[in-house]
mmCIF file of C-alpha atoms in Angstrom:
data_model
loop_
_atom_site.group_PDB
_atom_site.id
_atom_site.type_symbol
_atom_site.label_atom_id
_atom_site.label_comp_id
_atom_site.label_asym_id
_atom_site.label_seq_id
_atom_site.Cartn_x
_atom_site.Cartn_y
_atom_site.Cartn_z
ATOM 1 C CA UNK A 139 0.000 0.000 0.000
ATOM 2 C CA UNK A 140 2.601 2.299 0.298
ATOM 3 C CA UNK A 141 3.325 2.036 -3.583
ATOM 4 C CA UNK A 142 -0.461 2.683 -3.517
ATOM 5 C CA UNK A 143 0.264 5.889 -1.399
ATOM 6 C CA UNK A 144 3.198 6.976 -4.178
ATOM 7 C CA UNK A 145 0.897 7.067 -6.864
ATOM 8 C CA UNK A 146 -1.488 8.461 -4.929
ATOM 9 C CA UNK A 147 0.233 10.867 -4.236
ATOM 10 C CA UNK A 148 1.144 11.376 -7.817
ATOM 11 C CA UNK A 149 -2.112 11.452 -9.706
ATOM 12 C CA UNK A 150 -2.762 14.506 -6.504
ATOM 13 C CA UNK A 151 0.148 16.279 -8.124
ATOM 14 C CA UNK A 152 -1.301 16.010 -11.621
ATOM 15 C CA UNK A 153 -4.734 16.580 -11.047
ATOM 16 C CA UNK A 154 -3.783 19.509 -9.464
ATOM 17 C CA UNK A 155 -1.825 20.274 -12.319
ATOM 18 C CA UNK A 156 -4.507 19.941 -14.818
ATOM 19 C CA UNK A 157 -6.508 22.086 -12.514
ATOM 20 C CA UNK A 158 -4.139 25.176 -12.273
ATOM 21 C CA UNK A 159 -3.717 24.674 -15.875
ATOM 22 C CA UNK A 160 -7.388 24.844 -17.045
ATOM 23 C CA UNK A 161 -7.401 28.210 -14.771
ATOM 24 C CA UNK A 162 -4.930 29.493 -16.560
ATOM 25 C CA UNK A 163 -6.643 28.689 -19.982
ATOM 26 C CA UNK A 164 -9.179 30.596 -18.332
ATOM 27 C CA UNK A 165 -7.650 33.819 -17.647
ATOM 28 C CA UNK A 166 -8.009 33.436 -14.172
ATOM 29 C CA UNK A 167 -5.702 35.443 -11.565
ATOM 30 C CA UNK A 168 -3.759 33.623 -8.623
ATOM 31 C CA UNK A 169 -6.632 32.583 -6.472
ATOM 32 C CA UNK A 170 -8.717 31.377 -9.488
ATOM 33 C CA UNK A 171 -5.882 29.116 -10.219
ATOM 34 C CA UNK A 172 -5.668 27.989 -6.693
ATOM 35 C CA UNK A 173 -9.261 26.761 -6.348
ATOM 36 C CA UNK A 174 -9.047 25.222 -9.929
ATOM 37 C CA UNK A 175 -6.168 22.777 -8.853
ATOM 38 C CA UNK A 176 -7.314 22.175 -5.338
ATOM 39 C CA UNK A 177 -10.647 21.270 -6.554
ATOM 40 C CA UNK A 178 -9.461 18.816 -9.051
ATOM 41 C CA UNK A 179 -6.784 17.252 -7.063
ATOM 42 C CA UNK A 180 -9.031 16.768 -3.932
ATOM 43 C CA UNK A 181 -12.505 17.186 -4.459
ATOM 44 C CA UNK A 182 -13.509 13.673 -5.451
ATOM 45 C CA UNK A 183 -12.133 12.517 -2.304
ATOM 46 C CA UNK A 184 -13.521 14.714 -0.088
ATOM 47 C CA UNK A 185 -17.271 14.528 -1.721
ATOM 48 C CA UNK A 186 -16.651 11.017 -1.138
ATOM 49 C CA UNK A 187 -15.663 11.080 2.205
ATOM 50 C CA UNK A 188 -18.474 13.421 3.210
ATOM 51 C CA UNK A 189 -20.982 10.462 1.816
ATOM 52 C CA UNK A 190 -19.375 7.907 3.732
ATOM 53 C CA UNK A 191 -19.368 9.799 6.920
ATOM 54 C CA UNK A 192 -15.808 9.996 7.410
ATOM 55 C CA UNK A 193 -15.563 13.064 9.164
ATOM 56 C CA UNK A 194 -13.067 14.782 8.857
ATOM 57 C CA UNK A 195 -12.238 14.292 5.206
ATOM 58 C CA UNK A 196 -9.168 12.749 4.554
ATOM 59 C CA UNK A 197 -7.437 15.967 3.441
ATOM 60 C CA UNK A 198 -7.557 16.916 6.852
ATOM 61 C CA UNK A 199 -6.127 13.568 8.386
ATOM 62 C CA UNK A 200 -3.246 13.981 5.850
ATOM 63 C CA UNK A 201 -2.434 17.846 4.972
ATOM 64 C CA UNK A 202 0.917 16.286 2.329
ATOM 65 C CA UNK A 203 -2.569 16.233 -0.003
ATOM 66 C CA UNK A 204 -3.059 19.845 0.535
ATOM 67 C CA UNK A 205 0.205 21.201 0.586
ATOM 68 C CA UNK A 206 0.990 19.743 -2.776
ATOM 69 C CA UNK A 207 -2.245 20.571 -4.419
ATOM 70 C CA UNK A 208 -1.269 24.100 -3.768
ATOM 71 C CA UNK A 209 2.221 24.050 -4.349
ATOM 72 C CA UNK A 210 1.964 22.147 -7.853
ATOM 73 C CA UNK A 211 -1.046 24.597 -8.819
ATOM 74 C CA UNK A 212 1.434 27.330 -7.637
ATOM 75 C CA UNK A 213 4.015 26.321 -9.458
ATOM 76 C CA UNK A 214 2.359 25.944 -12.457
ATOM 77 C CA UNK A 215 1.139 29.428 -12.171
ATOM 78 C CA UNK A 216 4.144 30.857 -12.115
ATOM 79 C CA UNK A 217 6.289 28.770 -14.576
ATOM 80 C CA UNK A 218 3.174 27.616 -17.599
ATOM 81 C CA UNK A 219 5.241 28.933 -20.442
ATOM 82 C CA UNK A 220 7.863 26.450 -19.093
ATOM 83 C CA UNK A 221 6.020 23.875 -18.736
ATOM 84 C CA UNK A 222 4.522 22.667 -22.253
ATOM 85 C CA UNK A 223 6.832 19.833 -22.311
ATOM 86 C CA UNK A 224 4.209 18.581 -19.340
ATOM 87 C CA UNK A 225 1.417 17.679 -22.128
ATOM 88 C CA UNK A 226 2.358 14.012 -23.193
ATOM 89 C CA UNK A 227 4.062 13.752 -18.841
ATOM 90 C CA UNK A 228 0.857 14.874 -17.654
ATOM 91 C CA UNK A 229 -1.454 12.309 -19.747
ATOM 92 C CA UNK A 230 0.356 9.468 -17.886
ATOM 93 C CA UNK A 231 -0.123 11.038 -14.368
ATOM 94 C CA UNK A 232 -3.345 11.653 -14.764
ATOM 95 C CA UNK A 233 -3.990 7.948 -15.927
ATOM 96 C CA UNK A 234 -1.882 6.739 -12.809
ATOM 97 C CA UNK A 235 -4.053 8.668 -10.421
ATOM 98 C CA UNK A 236 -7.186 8.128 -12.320
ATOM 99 C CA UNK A 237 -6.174 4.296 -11.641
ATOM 100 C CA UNK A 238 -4.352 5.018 -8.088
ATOM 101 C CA UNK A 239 -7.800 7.133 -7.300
ATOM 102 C CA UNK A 240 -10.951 4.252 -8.384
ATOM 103 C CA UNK A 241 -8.857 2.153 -6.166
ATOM 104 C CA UNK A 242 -8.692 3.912 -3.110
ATOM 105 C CA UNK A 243 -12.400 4.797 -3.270
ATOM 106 C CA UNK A 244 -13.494 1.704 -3.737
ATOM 107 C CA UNK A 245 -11.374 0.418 -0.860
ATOM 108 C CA UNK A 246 -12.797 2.797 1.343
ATOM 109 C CA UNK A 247 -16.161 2.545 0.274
ATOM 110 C CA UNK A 248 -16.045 -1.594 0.996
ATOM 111 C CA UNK A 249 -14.164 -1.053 4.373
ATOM 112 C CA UNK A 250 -17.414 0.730 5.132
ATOM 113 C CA UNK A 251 -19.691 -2.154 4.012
ATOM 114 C CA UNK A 252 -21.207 -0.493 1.170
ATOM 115 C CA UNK A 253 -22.330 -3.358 -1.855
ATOM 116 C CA UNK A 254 -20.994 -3.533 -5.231
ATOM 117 C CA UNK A 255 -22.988 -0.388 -6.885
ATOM 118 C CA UNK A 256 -22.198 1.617 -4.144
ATOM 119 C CA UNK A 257 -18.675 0.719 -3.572
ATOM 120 C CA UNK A 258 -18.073 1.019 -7.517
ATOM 121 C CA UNK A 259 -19.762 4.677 -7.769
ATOM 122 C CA UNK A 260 -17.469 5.899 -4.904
ATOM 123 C CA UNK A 261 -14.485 4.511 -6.367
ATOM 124 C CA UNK A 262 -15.454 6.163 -9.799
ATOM 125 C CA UNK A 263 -16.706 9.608 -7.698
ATOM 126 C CA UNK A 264 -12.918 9.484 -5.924
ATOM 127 C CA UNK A 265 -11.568 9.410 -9.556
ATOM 128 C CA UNK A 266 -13.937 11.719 -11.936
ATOM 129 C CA UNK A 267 -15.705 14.450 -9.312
ATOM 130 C CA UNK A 268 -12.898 16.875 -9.200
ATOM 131 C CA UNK A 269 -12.449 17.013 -13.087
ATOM 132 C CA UNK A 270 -16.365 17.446 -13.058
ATOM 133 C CA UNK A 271 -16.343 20.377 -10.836
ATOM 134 C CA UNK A 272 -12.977 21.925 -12.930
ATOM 135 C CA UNK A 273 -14.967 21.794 -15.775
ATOM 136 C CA UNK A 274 -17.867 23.448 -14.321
ATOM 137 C CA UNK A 275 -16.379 25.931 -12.520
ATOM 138 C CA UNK A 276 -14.129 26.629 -15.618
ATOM 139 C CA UNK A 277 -17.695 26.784 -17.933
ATOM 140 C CA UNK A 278 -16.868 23.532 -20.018
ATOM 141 C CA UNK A 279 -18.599 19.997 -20.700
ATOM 142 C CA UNK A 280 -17.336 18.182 -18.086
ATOM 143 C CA UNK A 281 -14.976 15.887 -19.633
ATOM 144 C CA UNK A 282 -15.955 13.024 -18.625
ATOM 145 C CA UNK A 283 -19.914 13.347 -20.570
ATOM 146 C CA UNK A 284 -17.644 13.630 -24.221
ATOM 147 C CA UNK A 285 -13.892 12.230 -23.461
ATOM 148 C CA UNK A 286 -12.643 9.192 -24.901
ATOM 149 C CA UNK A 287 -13.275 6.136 -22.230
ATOM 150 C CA UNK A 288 -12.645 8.191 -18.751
ATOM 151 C CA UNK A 289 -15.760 7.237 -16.123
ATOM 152 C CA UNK A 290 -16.103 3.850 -18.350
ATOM 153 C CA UNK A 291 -12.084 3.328 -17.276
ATOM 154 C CA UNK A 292 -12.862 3.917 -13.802
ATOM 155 C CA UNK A 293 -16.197 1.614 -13.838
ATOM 156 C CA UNK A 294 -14.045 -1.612 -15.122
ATOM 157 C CA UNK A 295 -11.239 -1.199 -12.308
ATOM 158 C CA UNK A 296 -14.070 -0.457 -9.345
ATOM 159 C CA UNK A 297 -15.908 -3.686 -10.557
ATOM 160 C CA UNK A 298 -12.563 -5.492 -11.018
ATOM 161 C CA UNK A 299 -11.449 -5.116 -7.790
ATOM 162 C CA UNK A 300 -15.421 -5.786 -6.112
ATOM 163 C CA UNK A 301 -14.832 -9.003 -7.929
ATOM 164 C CA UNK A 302 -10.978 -9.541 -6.527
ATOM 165 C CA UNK A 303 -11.340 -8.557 -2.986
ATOM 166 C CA UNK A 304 -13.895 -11.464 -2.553
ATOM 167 C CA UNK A 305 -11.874 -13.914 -4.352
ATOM 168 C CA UNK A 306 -8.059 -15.415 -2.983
ATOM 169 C CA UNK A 307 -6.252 -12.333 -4.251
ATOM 170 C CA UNK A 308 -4.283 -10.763 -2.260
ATOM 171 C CA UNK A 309 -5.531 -7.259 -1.286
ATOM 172 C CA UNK A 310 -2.631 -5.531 -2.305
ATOM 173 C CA UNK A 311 -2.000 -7.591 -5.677
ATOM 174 C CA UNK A 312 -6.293 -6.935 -6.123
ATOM 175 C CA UNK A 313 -5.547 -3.051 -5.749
ATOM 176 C CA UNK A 314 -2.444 -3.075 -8.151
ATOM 177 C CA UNK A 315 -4.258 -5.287 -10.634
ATOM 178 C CA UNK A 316 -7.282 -2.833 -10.390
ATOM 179 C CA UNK A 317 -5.326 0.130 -10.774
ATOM 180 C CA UNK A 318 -3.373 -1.180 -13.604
ATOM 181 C CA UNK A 319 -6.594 -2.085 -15.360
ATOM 182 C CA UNK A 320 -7.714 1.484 -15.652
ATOM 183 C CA UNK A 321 -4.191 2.559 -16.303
ATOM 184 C CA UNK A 322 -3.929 0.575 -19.332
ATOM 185 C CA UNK A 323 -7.407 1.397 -20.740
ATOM 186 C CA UNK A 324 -7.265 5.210 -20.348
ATOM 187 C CA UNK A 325 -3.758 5.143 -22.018
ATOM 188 C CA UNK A 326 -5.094 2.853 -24.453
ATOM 189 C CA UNK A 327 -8.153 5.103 -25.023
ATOM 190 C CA UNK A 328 -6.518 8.009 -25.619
ATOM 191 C CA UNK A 329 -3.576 6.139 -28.113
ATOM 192 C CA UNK A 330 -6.271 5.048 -30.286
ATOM 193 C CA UNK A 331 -8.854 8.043 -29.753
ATOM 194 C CA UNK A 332 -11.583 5.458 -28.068
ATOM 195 C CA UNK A 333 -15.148 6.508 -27.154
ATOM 196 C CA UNK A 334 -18.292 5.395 -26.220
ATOM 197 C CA UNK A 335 -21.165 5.159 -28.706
ATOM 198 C CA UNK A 336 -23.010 8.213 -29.672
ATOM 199 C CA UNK A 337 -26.238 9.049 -30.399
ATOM 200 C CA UNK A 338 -26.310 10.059 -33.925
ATOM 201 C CA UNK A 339 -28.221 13.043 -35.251
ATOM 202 C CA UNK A 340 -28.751 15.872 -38.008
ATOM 203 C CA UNK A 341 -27.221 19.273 -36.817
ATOM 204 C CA UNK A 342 -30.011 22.048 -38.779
#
């Protein structure tokens, strides 16, 4: 689990990233910026704890989440024309705590004997909510409603690992198989530009 913790730790740093950046986009000052990243990094897992009862959220348990949300959002504010080697960097970090992210939620959500639809919507909640309320707050289609396979991802590796933690799999090889799962399909998806069936129909 503390490999668990690394990437954990990880995806934090680049949803935060992806956060600050989108504020940025947005012509935002400073503070704008600020809430962007901590939002993104943080706020699935904090909605999620607040369902689950787990008071106080895990962000205040652990303040490392915290302090790097606003340090990489900070960072990124000051050095963005730096950083556009990040693109292609960032892609993969965001996959590893998409992955990193459905698998911590989903633990949690079974350690507090929730069944399989409710253990699998945390898990994808922990992974997806922040990026939801970026987009919002940053006036966009949340990503996740148009993007390639992104909630779908997340949906395989909470059910995988439902499936794995009641079968003779070890927890921790269950939460790296998981994780790896939804690793591999984002990065997949996005290689080969994968999406979900649309409904098709004539624009006037």
């Amino acid at each position: 689990m503390n490999l668990l913790y690394t990437f954990d730790l990880l995806g934090t740093a680049a949803f935060a990233a992806s956060g600050a950046l989108a504020g940025i986009r947005r012509d935002m000052d400073v503070f704008g910026v600020l809430v962007l990243g901590l939002v993104t990094a943080i706020g699935g897992g904090t909605l999620r704890d607040l369902l689950l009862g787990d008071i106080p959220p895990f962000i205040f348990k652990d303040e490392t989440y915290l302090y790097l949300s606003v340090a990489v959002s900070l960072l990124v504010f000051l050095f963005h024309r730096r950083l556009a080697f990040l693109t292609h960097p960032l892609t993969y970090f965001d996959a590893v705590g998409l992955g990193t992210f459905v698998v911590i939620g989903t633990h949690k959500a079974l350690a507090f004997k929730l069944g399989f639809f409710g253990a699998v919507m945390m898990g994808v909640m922990t992974a997806t909510a922040g990026g939801m309320l970026r987009d919002l707050l940053s006036a966009k289609v949340p990503m996740i409603l148009h993007k390639e396979v992104y909630a779908s991802a997340c949906l395989a590796g909470g059910a995988l690992l439902y499936v794995l933690q009641r079968s003779a799999v070890p927890p921790d090889a269950a939460a790296l198989i998981s994780a790896a799962t939804v690793i591999i399909l984002r990065l997949l998806a996005v290689r080969y530009n994968w999406s979900l069936p649309r409904a098709a129909h004539r624009t006037p």
